[in-house]
mmCIF file of C-alpha atoms in Angstrom:
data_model
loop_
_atom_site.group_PDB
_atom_site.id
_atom_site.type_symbol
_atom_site.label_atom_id
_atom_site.label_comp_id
_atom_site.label_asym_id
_atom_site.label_seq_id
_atom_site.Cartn_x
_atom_site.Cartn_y
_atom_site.Cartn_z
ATOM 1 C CA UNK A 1 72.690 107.812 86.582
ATOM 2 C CA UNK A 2 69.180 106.186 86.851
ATOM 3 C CA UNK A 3 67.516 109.273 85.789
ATOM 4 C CA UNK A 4 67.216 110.290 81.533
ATOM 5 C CA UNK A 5 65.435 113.381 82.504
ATOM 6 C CA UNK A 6 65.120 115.905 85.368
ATOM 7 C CA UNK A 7 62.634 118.156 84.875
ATOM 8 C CA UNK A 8 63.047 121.313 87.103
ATOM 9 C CA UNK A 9 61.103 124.278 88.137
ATOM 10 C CA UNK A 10 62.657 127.682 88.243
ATOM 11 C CA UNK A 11 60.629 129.612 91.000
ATOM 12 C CA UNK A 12 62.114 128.520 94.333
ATOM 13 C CA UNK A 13 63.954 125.846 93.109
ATOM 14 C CA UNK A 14 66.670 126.973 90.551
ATOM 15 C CA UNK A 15 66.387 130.633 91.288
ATOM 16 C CA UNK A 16 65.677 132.854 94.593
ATOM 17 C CA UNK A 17 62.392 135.104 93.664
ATOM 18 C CA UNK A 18 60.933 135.317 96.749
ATOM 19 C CA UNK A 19 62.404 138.332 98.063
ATOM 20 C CA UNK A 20 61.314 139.863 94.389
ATOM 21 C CA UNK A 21 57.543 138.312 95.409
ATOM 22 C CA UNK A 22 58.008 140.118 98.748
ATOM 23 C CA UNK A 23 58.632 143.315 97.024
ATOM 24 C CA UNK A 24 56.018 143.049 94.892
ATOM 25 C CA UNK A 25 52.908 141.051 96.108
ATOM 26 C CA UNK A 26 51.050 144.080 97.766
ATOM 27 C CA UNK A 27 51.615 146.228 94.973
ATOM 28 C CA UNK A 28 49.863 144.069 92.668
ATOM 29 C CA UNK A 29 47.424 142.595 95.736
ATOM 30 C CA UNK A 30 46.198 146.725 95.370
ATOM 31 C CA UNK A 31 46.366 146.930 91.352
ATOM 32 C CA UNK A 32 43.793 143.461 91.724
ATOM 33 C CA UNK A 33 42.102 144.021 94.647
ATOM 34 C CA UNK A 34 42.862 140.719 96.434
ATOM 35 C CA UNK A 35 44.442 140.849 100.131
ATOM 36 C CA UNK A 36 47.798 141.955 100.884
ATOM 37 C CA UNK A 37 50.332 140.119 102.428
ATOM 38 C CA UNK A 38 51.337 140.913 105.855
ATOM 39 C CA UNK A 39 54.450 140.370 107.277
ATOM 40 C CA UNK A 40 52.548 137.281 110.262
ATOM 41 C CA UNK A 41 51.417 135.788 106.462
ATOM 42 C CA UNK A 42 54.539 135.108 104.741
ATOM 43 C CA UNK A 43 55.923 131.994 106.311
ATOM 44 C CA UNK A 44 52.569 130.031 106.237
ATOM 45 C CA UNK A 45 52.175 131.364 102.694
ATOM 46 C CA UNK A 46 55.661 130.160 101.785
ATOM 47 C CA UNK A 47 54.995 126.515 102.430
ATOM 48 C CA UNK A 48 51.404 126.438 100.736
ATOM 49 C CA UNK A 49 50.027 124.723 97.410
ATOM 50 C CA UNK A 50 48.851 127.582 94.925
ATOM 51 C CA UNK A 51 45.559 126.921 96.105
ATOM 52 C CA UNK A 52 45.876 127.308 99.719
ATOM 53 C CA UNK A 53 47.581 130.640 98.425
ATOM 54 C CA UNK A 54 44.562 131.762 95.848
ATOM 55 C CA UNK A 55 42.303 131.012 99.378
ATOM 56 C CA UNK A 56 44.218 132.944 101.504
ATOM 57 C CA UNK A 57 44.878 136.038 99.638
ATOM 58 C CA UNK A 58 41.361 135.811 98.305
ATOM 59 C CA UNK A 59 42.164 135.856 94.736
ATOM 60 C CA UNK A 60 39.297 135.640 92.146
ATOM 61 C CA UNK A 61 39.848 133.027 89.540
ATOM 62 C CA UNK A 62 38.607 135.321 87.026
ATOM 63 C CA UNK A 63 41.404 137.663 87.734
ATOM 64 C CA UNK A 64 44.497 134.956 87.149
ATOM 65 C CA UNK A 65 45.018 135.433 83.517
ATOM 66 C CA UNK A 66 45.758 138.936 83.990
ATOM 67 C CA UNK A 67 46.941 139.183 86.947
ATOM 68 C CA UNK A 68 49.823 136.071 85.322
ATOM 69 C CA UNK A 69 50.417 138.579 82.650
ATOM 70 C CA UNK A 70 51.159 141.589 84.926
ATOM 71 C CA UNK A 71 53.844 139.843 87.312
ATOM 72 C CA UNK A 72 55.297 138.455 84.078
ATOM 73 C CA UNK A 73 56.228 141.764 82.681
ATOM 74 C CA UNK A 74 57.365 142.941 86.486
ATOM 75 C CA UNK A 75 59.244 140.117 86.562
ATOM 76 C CA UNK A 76 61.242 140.622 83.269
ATOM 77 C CA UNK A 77 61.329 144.174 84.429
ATOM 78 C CA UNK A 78 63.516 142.889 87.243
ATOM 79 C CA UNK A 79 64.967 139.836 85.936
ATOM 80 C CA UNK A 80 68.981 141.043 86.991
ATOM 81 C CA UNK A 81 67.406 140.884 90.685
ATOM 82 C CA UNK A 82 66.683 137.398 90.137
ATOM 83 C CA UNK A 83 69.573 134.990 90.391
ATOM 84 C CA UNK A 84 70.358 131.080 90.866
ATOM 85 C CA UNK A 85 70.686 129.813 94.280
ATOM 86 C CA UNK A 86 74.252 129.111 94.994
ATOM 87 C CA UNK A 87 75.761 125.771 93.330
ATOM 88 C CA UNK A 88 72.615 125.446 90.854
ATOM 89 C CA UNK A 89 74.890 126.140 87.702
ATOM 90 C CA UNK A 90 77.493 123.904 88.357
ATOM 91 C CA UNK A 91 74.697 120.882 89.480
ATOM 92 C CA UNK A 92 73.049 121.671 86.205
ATOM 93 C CA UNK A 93 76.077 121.448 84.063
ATOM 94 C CA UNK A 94 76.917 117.864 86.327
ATOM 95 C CA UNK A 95 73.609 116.344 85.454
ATOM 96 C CA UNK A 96 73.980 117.263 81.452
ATOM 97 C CA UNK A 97 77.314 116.146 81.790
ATOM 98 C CA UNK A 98 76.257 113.040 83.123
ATOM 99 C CA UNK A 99 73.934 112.672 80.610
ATOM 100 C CA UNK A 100 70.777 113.707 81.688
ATOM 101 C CA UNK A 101 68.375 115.476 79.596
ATOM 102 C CA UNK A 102 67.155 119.270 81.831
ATOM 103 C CA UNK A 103 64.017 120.357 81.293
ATOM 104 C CA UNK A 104 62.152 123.647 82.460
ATOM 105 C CA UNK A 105 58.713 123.884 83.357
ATOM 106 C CA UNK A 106 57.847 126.963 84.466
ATOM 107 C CA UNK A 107 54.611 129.902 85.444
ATOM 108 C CA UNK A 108 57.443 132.353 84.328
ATOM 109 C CA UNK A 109 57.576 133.351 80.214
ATOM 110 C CA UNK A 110 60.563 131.307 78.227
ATOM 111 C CA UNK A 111 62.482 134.521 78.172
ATOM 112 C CA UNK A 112 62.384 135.444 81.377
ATOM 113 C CA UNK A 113 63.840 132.121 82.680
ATOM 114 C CA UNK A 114 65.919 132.053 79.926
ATOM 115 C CA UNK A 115 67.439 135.080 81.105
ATOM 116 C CA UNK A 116 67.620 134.027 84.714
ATOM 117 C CA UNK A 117 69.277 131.085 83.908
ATOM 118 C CA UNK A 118 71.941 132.523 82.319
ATOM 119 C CA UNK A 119 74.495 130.817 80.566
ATOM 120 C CA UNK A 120 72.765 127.365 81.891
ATOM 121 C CA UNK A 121 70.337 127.831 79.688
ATOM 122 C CA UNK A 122 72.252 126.033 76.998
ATOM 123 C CA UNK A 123 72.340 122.749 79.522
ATOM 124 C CA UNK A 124 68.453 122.504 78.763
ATOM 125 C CA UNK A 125 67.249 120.192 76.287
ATOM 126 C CA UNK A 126 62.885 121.482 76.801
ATOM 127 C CA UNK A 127 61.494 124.408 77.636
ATOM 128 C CA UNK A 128 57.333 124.656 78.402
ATOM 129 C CA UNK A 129 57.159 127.808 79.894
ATOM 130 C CA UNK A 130 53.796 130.436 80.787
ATOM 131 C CA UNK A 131 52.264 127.859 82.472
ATOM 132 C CA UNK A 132 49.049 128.683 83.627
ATOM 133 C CA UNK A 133 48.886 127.906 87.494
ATOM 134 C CA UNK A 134 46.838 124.794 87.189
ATOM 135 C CA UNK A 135 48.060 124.035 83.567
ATOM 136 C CA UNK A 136 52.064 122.432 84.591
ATOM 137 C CA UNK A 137 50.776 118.654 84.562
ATOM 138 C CA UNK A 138 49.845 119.071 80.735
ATOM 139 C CA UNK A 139 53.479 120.810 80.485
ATOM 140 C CA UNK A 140 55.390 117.619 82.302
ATOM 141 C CA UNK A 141 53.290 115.277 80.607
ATOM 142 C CA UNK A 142 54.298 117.006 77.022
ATOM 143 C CA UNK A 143 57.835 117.597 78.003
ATOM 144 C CA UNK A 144 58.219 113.571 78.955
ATOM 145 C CA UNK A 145 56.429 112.578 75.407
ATOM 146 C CA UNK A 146 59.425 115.372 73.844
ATOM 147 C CA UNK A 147 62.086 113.763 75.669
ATOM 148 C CA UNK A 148 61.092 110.165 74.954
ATOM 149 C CA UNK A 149 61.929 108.480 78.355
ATOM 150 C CA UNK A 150 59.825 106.288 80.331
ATOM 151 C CA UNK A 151 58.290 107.919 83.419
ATOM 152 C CA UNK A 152 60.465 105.662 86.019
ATOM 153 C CA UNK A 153 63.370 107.452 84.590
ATOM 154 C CA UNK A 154 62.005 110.827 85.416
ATOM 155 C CA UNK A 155 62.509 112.905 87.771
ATOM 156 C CA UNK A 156 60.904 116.348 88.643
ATOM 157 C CA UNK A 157 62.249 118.920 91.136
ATOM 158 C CA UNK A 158 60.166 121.775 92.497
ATOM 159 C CA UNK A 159 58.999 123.551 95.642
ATOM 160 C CA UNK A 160 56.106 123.378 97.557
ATOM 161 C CA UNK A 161 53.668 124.873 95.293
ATOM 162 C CA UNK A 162 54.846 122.364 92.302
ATOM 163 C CA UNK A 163 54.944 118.957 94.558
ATOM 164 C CA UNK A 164 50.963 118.072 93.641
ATOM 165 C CA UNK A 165 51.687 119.172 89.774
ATOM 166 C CA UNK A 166 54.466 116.480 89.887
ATOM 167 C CA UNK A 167 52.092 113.635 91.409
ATOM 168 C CA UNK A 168 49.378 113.738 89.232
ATOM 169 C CA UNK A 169 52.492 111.861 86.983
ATOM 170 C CA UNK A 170 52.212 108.755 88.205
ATOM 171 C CA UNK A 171 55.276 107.412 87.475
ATOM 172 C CA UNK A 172 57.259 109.884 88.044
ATOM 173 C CA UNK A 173 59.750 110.208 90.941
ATOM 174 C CA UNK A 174 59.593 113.528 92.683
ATOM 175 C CA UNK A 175 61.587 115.546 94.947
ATOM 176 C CA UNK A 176 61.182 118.267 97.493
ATOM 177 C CA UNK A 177 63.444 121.334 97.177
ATOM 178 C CA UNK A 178 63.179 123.183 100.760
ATOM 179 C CA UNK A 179 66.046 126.267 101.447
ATOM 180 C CA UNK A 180 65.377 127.265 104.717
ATOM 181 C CA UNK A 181 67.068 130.583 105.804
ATOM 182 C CA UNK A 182 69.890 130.854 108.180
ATOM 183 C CA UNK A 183 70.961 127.150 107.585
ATOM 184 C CA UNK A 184 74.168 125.921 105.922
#
């Protein structure tokens, strides 16, 4: 494989939270006092950077830390809701087996994902976890030095709201994960 190290995110890309963030955006939009998310919202807010989301749902900066530290605890609260997307275990275990370092670079805490992943877990050779939201290109950067590879034998997979993290790595290949409902 031409790739030493695939660095993933977990959030749309390894597992399915969404429907969790569905459940539990306008409960915490209320607890913060930032807009809630109605149901015309979700599909633009879907394919939007984390700032185009912060805009929309007018979201002080001041307020991130904390409001970070409350959907982590819902989120470990609810962690048996959260699962892989279908295939993810066995692509994991085919990359490791091929001999590809994993990596995890993730918003979510180190348990939490941990516990999401599962099993799978083992397959990963770095976790940098509690990212803050503007914080992951540190996280990549440190998780590269960790793994010792060159950056044109790197490769990072994430959603939308990861894709500009990834190219501020120049270097680094990256790749678009996009499930679209409905579609096999």
């Amino acid at each position: 494989m031409p790739y030493a190290l695939a660095i993933f995110d977990l959030d749309g890309t390894l597992a399915d939270s969404f429907p969790w963030f569905l459940r539990t955006i306008n409960d915490v939009a209320d607890r913060f006092g930032f807009r809630r998310v109605a149901d015309e919202d979700i599909e633009g807010l879907r394919h939007a950077s984390s700032r185009e989301i912060l805009s929309r749902l007018e979201v002080p900066l001041w307020k991130l830390p904390a409001i970070a530290r409350h959907a982590r605890r819902l989120k470990a609260e609810a962690a048996s809701e959260i699962s892989l997307f279908a295939g993810v275990e066995a692509m994991l275990r085919t990359l490791a087996g091929n001999g590809v370092q994993l990596a995890l670079v993730t918003s979510d805490s180190e348990a939490n994902a941990r516990e999401k992943l599962g099993e799978a877990a083992a397959l990963f050779a770095h976790f940098d976890c509690s990212a803050s939201i503007f914080g992951k290109p540190a996280k990549f950067r440190r998780v590269i030095r960790r793994a010792s590879v060159e950056l044109d034998r790197v490769i990072a997979i994430g959603d939308e709201v990861v894709l500009p993290h990834i190219s501020m790595l120049p270097g680094a290949i990256s790749c678009l994960i996009y499930f679209a409902p409905g579609l096999s």
